[in-house]
PDB file of C-alpha atoms in Angstrom:
ATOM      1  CA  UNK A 137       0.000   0.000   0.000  1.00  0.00           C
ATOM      2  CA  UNK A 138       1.332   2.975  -0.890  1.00  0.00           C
ATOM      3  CA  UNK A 139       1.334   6.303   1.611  1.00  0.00           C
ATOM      4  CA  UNK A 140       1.367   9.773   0.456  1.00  0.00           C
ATOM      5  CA  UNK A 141       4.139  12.000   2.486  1.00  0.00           C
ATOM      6  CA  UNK A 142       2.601  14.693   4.425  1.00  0.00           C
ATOM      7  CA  UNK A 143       2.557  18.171   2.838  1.00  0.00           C
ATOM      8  CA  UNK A 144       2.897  21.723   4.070  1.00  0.00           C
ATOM      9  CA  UNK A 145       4.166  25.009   3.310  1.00  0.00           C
ATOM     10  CA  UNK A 146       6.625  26.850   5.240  1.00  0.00           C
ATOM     11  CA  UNK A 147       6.455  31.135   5.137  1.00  0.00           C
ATOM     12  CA  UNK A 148       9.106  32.998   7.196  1.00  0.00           C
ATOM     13  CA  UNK A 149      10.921  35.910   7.627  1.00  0.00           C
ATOM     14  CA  UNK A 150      14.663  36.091   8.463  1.00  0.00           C
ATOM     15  CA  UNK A 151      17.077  38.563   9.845  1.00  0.00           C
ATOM     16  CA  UNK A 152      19.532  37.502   7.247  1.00  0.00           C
ATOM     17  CA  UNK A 153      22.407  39.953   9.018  1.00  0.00           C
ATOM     18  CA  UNK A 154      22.053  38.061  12.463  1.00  0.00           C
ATOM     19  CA  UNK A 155      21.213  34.638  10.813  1.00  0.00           C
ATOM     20  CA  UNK A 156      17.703  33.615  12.799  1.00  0.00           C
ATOM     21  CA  UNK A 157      13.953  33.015  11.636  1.00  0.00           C
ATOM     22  CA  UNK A 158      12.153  36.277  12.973  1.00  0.00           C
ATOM     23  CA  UNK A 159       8.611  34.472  12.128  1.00  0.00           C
ATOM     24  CA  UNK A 160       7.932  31.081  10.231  1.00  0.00           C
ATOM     25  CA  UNK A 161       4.496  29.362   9.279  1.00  0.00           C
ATOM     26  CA  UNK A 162       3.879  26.130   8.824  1.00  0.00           C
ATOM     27  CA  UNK A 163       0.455  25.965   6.700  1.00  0.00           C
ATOM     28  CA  UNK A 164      -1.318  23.715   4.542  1.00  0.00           C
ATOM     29  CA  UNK A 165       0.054  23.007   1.321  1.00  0.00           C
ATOM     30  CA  UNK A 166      -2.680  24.354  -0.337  1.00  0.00           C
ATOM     31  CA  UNK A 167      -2.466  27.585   1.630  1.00  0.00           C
ATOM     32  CA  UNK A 168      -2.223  30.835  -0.583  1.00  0.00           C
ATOM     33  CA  UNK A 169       1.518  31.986  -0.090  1.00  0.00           C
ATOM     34  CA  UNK A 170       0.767  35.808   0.220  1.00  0.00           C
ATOM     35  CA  UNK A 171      -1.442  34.844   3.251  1.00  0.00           C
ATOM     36  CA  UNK A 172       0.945  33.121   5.311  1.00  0.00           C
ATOM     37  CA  UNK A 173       3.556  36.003   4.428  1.00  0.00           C
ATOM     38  CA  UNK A 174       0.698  38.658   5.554  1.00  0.00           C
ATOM     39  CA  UNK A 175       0.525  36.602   8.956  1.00  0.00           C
ATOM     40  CA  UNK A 176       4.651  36.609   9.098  1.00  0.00           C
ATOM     41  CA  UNK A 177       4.487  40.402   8.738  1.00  0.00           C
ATOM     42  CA  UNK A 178       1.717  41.109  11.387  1.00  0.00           C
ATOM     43  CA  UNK A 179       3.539  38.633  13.760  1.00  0.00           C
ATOM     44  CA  UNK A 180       6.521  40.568  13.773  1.00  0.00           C
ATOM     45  CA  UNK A 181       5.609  44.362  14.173  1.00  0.00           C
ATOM     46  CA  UNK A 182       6.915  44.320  17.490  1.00  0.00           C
ATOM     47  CA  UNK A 183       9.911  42.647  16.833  1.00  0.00           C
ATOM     48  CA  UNK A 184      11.392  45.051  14.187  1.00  0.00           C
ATOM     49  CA  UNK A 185      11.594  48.334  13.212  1.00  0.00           C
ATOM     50  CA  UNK A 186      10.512  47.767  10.014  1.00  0.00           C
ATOM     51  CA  UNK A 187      10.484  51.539   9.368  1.00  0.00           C
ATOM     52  CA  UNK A 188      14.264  50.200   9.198  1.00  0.00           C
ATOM     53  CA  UNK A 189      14.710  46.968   7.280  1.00  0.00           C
ATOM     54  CA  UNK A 190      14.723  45.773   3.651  1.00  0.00           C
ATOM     55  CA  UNK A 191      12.292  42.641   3.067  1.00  0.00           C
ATOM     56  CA  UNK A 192      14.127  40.775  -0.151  1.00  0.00           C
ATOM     57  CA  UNK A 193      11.341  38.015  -1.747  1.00  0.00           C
ATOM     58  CA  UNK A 194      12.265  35.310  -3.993  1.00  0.00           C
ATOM     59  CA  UNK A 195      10.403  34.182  -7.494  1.00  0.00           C
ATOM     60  CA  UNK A 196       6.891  33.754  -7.017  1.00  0.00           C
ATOM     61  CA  UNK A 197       5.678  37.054  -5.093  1.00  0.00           C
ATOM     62  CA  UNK A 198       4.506  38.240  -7.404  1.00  0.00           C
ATOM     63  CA  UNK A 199       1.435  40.220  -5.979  1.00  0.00           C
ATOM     64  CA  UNK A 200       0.332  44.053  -5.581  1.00  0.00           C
ATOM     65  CA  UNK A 201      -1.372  44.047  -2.351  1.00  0.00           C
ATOM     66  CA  UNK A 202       1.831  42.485  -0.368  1.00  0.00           C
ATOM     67  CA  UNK A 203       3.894  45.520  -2.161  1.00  0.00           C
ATOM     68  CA  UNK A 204       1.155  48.076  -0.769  1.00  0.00           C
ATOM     69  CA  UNK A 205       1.282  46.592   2.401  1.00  0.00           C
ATOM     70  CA  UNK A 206       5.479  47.058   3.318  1.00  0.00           C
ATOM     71  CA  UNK A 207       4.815  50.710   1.260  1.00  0.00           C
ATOM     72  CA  UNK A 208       2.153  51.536   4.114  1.00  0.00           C
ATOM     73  CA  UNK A 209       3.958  50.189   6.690  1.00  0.00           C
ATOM     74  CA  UNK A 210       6.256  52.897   5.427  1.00  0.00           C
ATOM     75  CA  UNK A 211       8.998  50.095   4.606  1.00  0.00           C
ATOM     76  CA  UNK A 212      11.146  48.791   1.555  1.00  0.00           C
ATOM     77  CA  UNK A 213      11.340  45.667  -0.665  1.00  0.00           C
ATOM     78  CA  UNK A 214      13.341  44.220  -3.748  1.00  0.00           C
ATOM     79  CA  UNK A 215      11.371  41.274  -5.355  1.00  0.00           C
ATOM     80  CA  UNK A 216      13.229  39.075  -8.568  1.00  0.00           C
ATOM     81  CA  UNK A 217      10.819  38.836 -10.989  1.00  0.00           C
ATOM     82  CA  UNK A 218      10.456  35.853 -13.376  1.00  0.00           C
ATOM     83  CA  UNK A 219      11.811  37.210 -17.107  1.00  0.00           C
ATOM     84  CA  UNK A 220       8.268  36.871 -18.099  1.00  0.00           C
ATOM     85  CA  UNK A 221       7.081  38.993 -16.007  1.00  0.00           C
ATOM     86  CA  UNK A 222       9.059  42.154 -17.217  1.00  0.00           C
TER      87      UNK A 222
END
């Protein structure tokens, strides 16, 4: 008989200066990745000045509303884009 692995999706947000997790998710698999990374950001308000920090997202954030949200939070981001995309 064969078993199916279990499956999940992991969202998180690192200090990458100091080398530590800040906040990490561990969702279903079919959880929408922009939600988990709008719970990462709420979870860590108090934890960082975020007036003060940089987020840097990988292929596949590719969505508006996230980019409105670090602008109002009146922070900065750099996202790589697919070559498609531009």
């Amino acid at each position: 008989m064969k078993k199916n692995p279990p499956q999940g999706k992991f969202s998180s947000i690192m200090d990458v200066l100091n080398g530590f997790i800040l906040d990490g998710i561990l969702g279903n698999f079919k959880e929408d990745e922009l939600k988990l990374i709008h719970r990462n950001l709420k979870n860590i308000k108090d934890l960082v000045n975020v007036k003060k920090s940089i987020f840097i997202f990988d292929r596949g954030y590719v969505g508006m509303e996230l980019y409105a949200r670090i602008i109002e939070l009146n922070s900065y981001f750099v996202v790589r884009l697919r070559k498609e995309v531009l």
